Tab-separated table of C-alpha atoms in Angstrom:
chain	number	residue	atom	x	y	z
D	478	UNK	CA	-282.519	74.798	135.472
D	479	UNK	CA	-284.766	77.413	134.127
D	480	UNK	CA	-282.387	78.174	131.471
D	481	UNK	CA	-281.241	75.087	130.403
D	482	UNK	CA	-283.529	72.384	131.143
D	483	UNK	CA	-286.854	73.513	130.515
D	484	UNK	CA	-286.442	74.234	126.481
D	485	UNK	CA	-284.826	70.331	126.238
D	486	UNK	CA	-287.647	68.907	128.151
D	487	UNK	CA	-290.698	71.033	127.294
D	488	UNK	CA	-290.462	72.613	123.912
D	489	UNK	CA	-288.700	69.544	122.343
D	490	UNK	CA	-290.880	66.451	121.064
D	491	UNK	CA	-290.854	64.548	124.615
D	492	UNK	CA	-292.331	65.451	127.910
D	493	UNK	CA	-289.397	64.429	129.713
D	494	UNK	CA	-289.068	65.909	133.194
D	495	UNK	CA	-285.257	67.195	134.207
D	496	UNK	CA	-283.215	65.297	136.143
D	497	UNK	CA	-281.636	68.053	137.533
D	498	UNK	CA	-283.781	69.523	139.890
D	499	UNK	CA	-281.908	70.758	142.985
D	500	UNK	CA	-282.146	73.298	145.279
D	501	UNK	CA	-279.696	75.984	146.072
D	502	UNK	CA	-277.994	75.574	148.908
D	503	UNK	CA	-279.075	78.429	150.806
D	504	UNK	CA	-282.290	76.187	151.340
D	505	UNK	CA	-282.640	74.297	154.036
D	506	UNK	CA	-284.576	70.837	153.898
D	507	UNK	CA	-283.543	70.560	150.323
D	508	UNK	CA	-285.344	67.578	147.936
D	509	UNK	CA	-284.003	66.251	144.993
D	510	UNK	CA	-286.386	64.810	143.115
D	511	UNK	CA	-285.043	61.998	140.619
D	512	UNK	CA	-287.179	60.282	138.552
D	513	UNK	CA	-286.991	56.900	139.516
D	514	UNK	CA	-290.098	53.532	139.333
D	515	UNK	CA	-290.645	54.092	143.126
D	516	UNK	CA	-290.916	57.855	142.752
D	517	UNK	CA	-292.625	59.084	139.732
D	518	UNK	CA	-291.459	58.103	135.676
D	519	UNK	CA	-289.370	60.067	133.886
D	520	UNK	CA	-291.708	60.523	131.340
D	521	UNK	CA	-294.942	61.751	131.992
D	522	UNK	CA	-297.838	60.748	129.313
D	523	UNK	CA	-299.061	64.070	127.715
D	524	UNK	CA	-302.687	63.354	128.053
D	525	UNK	CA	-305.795	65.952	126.642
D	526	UNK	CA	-305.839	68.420	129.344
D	527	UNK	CA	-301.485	69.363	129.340
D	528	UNK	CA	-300.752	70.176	125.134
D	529	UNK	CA	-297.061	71.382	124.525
D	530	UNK	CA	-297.978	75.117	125.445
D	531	UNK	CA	-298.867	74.607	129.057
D	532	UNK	CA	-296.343	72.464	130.012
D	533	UNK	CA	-294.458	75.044	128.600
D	534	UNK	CA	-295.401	77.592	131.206
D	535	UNK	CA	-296.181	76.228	134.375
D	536	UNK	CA	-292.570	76.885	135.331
D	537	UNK	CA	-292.254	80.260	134.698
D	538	UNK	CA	-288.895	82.252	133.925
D	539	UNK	CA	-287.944	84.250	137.619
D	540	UNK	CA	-286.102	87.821	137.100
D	541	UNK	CA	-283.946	89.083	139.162
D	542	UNK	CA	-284.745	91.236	142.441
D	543	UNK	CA	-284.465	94.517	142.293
D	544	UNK	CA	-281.415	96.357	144.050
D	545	UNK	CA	-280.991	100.059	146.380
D	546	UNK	CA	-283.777	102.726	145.931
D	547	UNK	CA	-286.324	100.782	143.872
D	548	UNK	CA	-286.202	97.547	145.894
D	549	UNK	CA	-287.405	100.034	148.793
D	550	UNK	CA	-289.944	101.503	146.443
D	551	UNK	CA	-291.363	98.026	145.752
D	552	UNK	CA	-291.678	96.467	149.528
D	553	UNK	CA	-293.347	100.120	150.275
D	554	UNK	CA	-296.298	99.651	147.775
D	555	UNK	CA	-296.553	96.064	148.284
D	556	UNK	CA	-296.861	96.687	152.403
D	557	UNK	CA	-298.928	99.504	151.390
D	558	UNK	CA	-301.000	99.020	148.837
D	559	UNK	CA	-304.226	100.877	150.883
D	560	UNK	CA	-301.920	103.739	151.701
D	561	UNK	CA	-300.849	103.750	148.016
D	562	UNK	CA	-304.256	104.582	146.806
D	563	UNK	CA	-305.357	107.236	149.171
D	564	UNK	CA	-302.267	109.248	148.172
D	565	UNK	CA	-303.173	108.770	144.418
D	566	UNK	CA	-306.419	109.759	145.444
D	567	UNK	CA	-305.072	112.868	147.629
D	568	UNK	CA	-302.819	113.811	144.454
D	569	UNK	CA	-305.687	113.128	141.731
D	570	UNK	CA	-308.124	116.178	144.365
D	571	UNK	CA	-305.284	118.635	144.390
D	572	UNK	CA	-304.527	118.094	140.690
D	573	UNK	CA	-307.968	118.554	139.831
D	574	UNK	CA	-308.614	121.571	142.437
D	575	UNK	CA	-305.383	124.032	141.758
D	576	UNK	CA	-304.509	122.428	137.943
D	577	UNK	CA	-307.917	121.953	136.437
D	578	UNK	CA	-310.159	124.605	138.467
D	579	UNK	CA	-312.964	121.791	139.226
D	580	UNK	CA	-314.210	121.408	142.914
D	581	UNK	CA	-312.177	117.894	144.238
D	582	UNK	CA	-315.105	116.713	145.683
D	583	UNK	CA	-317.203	116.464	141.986
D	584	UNK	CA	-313.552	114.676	140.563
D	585	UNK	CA	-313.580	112.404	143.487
D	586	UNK	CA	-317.719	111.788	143.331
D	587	UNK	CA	-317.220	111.145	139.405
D	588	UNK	CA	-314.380	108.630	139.865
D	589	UNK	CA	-315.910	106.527	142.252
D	590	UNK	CA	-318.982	106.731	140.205
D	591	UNK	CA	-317.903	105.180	137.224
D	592	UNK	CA	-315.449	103.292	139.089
D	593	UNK	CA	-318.188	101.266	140.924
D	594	UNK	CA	-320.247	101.122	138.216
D	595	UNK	CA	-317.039	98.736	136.469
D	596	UNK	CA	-317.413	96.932	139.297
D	597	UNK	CA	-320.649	95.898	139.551
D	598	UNK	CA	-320.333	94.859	135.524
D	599	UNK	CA	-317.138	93.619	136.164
D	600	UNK	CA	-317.039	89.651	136.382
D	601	UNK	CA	-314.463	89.286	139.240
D	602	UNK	CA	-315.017	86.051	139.799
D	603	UNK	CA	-313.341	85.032	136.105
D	604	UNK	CA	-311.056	82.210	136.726
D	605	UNK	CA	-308.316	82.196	134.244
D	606	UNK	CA	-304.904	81.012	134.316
D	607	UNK	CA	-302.867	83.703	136.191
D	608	UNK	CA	-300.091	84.680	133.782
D	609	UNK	CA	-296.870	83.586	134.705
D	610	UNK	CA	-294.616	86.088	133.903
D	611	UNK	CA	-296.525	88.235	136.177
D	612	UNK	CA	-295.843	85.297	139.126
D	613	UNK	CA	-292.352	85.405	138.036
D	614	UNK	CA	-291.562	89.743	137.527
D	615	UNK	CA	-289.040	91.710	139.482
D	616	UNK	CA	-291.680	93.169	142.183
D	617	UNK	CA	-292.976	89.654	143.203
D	618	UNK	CA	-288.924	88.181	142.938
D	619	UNK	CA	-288.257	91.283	144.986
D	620	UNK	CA	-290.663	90.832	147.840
D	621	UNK	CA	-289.934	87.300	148.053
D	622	UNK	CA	-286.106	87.976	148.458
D	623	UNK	CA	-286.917	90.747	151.063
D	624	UNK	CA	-288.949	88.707	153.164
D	625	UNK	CA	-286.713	85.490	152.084
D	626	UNK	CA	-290.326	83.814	151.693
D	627	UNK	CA	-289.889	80.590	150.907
D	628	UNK	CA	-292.502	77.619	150.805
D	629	UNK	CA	-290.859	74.525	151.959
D	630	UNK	CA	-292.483	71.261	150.940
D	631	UNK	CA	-291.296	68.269	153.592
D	632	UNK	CA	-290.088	64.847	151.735
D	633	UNK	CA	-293.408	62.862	152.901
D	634	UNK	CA	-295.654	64.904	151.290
D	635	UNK	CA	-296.378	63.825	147.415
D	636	UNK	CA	-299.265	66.303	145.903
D	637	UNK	CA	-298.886	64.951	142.430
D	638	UNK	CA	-299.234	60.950	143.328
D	639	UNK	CA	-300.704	59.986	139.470
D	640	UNK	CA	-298.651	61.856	136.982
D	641	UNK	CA	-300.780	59.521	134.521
D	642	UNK	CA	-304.022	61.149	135.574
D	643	UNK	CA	-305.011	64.628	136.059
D	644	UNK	CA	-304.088	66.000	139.316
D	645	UNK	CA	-306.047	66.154	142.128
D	646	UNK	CA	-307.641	69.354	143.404
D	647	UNK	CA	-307.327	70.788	147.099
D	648	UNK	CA	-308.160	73.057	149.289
D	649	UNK	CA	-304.666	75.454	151.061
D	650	UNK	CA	-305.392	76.859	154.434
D	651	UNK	CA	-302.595	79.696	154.872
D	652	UNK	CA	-302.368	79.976	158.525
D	653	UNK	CA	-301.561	82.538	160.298
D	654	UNK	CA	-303.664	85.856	157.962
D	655	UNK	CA	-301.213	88.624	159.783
D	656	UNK	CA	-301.647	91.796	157.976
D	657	UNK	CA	-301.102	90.872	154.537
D	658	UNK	CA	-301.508	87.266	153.622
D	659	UNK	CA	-297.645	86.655	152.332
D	660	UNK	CA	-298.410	82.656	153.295
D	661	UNK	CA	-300.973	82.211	150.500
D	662	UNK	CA	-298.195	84.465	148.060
D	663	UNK	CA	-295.556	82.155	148.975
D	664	UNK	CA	-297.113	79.280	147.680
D	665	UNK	CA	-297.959	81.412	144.228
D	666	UNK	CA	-294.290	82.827	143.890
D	667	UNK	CA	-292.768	81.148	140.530
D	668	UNK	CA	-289.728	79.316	141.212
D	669	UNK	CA	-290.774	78.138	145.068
D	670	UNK	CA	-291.083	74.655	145.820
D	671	UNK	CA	-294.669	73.735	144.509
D	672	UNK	CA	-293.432	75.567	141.023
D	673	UNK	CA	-289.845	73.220	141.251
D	674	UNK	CA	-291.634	69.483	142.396
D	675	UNK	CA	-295.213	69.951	141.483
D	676	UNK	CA	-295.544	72.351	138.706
D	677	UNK	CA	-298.974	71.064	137.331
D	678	UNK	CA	-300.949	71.804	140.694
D	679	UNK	CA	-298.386	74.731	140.715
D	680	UNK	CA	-299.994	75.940	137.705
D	681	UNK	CA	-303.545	75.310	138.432
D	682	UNK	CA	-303.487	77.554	141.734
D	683	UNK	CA	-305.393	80.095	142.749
D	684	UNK	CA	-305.781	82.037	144.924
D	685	UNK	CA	-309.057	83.441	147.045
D	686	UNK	CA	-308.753	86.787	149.445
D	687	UNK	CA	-311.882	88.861	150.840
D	688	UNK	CA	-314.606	90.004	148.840
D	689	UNK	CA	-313.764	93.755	150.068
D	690	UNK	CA	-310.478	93.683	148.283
D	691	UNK	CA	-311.965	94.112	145.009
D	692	UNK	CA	-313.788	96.936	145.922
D	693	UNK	CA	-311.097	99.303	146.174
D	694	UNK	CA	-309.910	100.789	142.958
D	695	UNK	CA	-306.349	100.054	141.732
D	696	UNK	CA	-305.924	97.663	144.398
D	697	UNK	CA	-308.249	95.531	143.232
D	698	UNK	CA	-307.099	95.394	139.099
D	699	UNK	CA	-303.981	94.611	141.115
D	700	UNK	CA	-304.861	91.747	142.346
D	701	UNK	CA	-306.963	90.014	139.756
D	702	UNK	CA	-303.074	90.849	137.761
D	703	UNK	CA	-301.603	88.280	139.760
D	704	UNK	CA	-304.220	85.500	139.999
D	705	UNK	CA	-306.300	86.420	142.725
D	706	UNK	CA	-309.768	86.199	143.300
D	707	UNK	CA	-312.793	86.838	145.187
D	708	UNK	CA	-313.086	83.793	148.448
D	709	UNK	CA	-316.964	83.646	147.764
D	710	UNK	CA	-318.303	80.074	148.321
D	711	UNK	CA	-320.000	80.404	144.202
D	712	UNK	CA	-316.705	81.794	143.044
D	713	UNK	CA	-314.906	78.872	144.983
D	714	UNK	CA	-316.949	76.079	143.720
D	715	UNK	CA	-316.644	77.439	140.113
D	716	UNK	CA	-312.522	77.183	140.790
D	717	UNK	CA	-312.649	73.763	141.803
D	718	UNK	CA	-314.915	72.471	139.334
D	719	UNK	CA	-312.617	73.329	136.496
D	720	UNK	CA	-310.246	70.905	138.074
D	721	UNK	CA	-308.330	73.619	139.861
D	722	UNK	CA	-306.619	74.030	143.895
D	723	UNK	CA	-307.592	76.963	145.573
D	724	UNK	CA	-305.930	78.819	148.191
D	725	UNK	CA	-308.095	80.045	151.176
D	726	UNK	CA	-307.278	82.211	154.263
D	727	UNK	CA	-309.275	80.535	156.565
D	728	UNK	CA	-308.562	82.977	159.886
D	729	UNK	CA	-309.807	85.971	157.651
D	730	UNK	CA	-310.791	89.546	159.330
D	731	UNK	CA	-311.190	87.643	162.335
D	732	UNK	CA	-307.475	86.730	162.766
D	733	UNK	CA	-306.178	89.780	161.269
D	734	UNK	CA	-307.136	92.253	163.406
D	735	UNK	CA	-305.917	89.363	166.433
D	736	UNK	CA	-302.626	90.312	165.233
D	737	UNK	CA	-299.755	90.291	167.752
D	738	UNK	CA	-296.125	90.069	167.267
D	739	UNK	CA	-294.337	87.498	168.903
D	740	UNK	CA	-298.264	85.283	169.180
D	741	UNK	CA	-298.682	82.415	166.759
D	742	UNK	CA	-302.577	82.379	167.206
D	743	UNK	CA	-304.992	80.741	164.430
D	744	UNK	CA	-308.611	81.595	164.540
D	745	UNK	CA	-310.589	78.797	162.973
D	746	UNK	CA	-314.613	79.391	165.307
D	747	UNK	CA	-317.326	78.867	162.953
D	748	UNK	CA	-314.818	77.706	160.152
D	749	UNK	CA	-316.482	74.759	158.786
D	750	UNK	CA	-317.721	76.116	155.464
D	751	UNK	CA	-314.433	75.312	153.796
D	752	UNK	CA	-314.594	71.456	154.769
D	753	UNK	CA	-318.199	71.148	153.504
D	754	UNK	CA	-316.822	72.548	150.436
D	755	UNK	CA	-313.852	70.049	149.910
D	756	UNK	CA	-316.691	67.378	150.797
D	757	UNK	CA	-319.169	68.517	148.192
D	758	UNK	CA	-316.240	69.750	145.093
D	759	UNK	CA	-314.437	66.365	145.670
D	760	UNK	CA	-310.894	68.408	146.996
D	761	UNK	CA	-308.758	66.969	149.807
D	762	UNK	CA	-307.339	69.510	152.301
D	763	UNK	CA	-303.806	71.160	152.846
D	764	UNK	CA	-302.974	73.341	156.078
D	765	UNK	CA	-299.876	75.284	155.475
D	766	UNK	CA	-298.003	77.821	158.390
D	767	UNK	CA	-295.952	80.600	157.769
D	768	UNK	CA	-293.491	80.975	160.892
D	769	UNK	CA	-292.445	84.616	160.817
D	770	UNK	CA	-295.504	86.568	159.298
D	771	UNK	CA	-296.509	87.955	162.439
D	772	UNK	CA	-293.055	89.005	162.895
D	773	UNK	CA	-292.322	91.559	160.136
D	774	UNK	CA	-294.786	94.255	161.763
D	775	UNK	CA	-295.150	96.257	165.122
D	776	UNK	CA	-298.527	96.505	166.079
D	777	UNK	CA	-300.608	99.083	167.985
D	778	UNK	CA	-304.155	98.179	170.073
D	779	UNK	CA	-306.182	101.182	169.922
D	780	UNK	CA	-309.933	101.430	170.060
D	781	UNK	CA	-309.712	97.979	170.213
D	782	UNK	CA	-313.815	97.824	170.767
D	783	UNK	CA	-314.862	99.994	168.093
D	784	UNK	CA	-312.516	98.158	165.737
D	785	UNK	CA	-313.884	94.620	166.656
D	786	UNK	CA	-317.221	96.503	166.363
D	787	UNK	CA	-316.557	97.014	162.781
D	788	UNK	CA	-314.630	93.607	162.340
D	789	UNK	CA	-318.265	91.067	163.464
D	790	UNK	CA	-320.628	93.696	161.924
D	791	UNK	CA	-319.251	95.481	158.622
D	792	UNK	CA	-316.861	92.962	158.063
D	793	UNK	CA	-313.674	95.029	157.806
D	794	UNK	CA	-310.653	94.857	158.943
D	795	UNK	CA	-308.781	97.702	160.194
D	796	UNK	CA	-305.774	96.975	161.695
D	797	UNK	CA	-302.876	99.758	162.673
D	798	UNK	CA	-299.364	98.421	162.048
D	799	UNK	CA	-296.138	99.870	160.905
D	800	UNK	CA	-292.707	98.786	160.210
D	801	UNK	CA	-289.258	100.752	158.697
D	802	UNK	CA	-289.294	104.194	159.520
D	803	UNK	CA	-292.997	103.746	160.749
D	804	UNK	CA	-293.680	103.088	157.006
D	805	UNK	CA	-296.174	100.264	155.874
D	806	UNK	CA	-292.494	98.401	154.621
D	807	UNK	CA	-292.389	95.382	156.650
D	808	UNK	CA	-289.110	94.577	158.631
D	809	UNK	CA	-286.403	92.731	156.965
D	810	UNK	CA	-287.614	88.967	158.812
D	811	UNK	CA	-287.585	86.039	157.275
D	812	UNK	CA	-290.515	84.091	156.244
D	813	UNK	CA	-291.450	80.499	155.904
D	814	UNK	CA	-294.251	78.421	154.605
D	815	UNK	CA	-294.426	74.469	155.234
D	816	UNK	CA	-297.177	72.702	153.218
D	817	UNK	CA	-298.627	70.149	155.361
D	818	UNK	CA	-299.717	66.486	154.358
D	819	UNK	CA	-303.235	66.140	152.043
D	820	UNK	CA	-306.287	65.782	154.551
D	821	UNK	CA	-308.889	63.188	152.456
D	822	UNK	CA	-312.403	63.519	152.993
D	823	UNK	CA	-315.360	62.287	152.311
D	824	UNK	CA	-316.552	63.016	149.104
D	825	UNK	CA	-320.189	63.588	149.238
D	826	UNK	CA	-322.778	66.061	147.594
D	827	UNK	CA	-324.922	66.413	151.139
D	828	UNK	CA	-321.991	66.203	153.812
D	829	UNK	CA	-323.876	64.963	157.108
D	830	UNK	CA	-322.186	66.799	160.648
D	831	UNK	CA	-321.199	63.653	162.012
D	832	UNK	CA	-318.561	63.951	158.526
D	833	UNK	CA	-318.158	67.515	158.761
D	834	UNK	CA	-316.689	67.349	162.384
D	835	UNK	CA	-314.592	64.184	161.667
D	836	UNK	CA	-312.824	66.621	159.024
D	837	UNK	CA	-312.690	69.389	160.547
D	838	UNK	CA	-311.268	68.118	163.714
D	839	UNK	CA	-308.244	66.266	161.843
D	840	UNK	CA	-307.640	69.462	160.046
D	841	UNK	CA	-307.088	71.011	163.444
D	842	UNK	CA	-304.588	68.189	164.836
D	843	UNK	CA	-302.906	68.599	161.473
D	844	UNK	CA	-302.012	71.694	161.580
D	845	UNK	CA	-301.076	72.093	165.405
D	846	UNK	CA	-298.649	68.372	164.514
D	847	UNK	CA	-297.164	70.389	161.539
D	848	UNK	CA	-296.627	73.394	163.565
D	849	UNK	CA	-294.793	71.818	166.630
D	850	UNK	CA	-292.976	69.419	164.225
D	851	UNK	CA	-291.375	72.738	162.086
D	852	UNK	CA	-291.019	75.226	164.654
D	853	UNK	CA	-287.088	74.363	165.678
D	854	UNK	CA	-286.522	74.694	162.155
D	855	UNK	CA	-288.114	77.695	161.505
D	856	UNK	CA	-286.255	79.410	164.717
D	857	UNK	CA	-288.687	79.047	167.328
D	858	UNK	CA	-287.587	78.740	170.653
D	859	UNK	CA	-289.333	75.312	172.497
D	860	UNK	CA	-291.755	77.688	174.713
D	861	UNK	CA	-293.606	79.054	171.780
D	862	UNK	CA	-296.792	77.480	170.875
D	863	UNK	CA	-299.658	78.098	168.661
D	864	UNK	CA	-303.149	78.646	170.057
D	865	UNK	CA	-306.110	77.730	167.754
D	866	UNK	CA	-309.814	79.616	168.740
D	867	UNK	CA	-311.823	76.620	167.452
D	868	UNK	CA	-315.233	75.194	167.404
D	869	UNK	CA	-315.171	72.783	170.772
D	870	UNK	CA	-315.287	68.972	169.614
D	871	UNK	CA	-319.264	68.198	169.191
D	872	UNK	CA	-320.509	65.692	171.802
D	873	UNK	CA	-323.330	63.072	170.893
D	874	UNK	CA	-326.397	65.433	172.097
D	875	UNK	CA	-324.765	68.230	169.434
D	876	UNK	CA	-324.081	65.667	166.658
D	877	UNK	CA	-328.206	64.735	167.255
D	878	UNK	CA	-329.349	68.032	166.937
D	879	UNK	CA	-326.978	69.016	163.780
D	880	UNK	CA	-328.653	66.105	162.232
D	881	UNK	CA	-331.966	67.266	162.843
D	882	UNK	CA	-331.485	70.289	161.256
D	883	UNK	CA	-329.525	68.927	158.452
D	884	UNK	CA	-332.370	66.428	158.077
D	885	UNK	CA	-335.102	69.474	158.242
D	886	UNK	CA	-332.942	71.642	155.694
D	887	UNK	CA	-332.584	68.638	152.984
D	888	UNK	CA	-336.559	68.106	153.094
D	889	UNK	CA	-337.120	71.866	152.778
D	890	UNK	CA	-335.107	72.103	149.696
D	891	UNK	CA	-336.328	68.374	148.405
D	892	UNK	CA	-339.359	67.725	149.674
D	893	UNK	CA	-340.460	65.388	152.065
D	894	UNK	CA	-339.706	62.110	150.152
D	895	UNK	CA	-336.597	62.951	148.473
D	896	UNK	CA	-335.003	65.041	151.616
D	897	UNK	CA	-335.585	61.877	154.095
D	898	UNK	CA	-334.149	59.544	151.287
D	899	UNK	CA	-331.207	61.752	150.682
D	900	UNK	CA	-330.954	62.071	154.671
D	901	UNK	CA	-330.868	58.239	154.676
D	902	UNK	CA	-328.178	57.883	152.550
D	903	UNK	CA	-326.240	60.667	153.901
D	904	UNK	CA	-326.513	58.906	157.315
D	905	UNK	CA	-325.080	55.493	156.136
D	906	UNK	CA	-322.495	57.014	154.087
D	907	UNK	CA	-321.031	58.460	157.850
D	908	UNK	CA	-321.694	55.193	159.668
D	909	UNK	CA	-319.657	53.637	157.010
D	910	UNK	CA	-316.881	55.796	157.045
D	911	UNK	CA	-316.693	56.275	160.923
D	912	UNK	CA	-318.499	53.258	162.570
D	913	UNK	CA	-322.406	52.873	164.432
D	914	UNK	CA	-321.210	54.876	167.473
D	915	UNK	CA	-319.914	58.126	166.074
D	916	UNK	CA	-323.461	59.306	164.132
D	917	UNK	CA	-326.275	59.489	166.671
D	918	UNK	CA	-329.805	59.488	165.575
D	919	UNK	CA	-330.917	63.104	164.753
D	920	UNK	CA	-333.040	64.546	167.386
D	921	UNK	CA	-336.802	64.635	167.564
D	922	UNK	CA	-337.866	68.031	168.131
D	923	UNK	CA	-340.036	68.479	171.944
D	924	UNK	CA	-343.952	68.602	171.445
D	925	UNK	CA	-345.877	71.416	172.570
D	926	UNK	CA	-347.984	71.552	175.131
């Protein structure tokens, strides 16, 4: 298909799409796609935004995995990227201490010196195109056949409804984090599913990890390599402006370091940020599960306290896992993404809470419906269940005082006049979507004595 098709369909004159488009076998829950009136055309209109070159692209060409010694090599720095970097950094002091004659410590001090002074000037939050061929190269082919990471997209969900228009922009929760977030890589692997039967939001994915990441040297020219970038709310917004999806981790250091083999266990407390975002960047939203990432570590619990310490107040994670050999390789487990069915929401520039929890609440029963309905599949036995930490469902006294504040924060950044107008309309935009009962009046603050 890569091979063949692509040159015939692409690079020729038409924009024809390839009939062709089967899985392997070795996939389960395969989807043909054949272009069909009910489906999608054949022929897709080549509008402004797709010339001859992108179409070109957005399936990439996949190598080959890597075999013996060097496949080994691979999964090692991939699992270990952190460890990878200190032992640079070990090698670089000794090299500069017993080679060079220069104190480590001035080497070391001078490295991270300039190094940080990059980063600051550096413009992380760039949102190019991630190159393909890097999506596509042996290490990311290898890891993916290691791990046999697939991302599995069910027959009832359609991402790409208009192939006339442009396509629509959303918003990937990769549930569960685990150590390393291989959910939001299976959905950026070239050849997977979204690459095969939705290649234009395929191409215009992106994905966002912590801000922390691109802090550490090596690591973090690493990742901008392959497409990542920082999950800041600006550098967010500035992704799905420019028409872009954007993949978000939405248990973060929270859920990492809540780890447990064997525990499918999704923290989403005082996650409503990314909903107000769809709601304000005009994005629907996508939960996705990967059954088997907490699987392909063993995990250890120590200084639990002092680790959570660091976890709610410096914001890092720092979780102590191992796998082959007590290496940071992961075990040889398979792992599977399902891509869920698009979440609409409101699309409004001043979200009001009554809205906010309406979302955020079906997000929740979507994902716990798309985990019980793919578990079997994914080799679950029946007794294993996911537990979501989430925000309890708002009653009417909470809705009233969200309100209130919402009201006070849009006149604070208005003004008086324009905050209550814009508060007005916000108001009837909910009771139109979701009825009189569900948006209470916003609460009147107590007087003083």
């Amino acid at each position: 298909y890569l091979k063949e098709d692509l040159p015939n369909s692409c690079h020729s004159g038409g924009t024809r799409i390839p009939a062709a488009l089967g899985r392997p076998a070795a996939m389960p829950r395969c989807k043909v796609v054949v272009p069909n009136e009910e489906r999608r055309p054949a022929v897709v209109k080549r509008t402004e935004w797709a010339s001859p070159e992108e179409e070109a692209v957005m399936v990439s060409r996949v190598e080959e995995p890597a075999r013996g010694l060097h496949r080994f090599w691979i999964i090692l720095i991939t699992g270990g990227m952190f460890h990878v970097f200190l032992a640079y950094s070990l090698i670089g002091c000794l090299f500069s201490e017993f080679v060079l004659g220069w104190p480590w410590y001035m080497s070391l001090g001078a490295f991270l010196a300039a190094y940080i002074t990059y980063v600051s000037i550096a413009a992380t939050e760039r949102v190019g195109a991630p190159d393909p061929h890097i999506r596509g190269q042996q290490a990311m082919a290898t890891l993916r056949d290691y791990l046999s990471l697939k991302c599995v997209i069910p027959d009832d969900v359609d991402l790409d409804p208009k192939p006339e228009q442009q396509p629509p922009s959303y918003i990937f929760g990769s549930h569960p984090h685990g150590i390393h977030a291989f959910g939001c890589s299976a959905l950026n692997f070239a050849g997977n599913d979204m690459a095969r039967y939705f290649p234009r939001v395929w191409h215009r994915l992106t994905g966002a990890i912590a801000s922390v990441i691109f802090r550490v040297p090596i690591v973090r020219e690493v990742m901008l390599a392959h497409g990542y970038r920082d999950a800041s709310r600006a550098v967010c917004e500035k992704i799905l402006r420019e028409g872009r999806s954007v993949v978000l981790v939405l248990g973060g250091e929270q859920e990492s370091i809540r780890t447990r083999g064997g525990e499918d266990a999704v923290w989403l407390k005082n996650r409503k940020g990314f909903v107000r975002l769809a709601m304000r960047e005009g994005a629907s939203l996508v939960p996705t599960y990967s059954f088997g990432l907490v699987d392909i570590y063993d995990y250890a619990f120590p200084l639990q306290a002092l680790r959570m310490w660091m976890v709610n107040t410096l914001r890092v994670c720092v979780p102590i896992f191992w796998g082959v050999a007590g290496t940071p390789c992961p075990y040889e487990r398979p792992v599977t993404t399902v891509v869920g069915a698009p979440i609409h929401v409101e699309w409004t520039l001043h979200p009001h809470p009554a809205l906010v929890e309406d979302a955020y609440c079906r997000y929740v029963d979507a994902l716990e419906r798309l985990y019980e309905t793919h578990k079997a599949a994914a080799g679950y036995p029946a007794d294993r269940n996911l537990h979501v930490t989430r925000d309890p469902p708002a009653s009417k006294e909470t809705l009233a005082k969200e309100a209130a504040a919402f009201r006070a924060r849009l006149i604070h950044k208005l003004g008086p006049e324009d905050g209550r107008i814009t508060f007005a309309d916000a108001e009837q935009r909910a009771r139109d979507a979701l009825g009189e009962d569900a948006v209470p009046a916003p609460a009147e603050p107590k007087k003083e004595r």
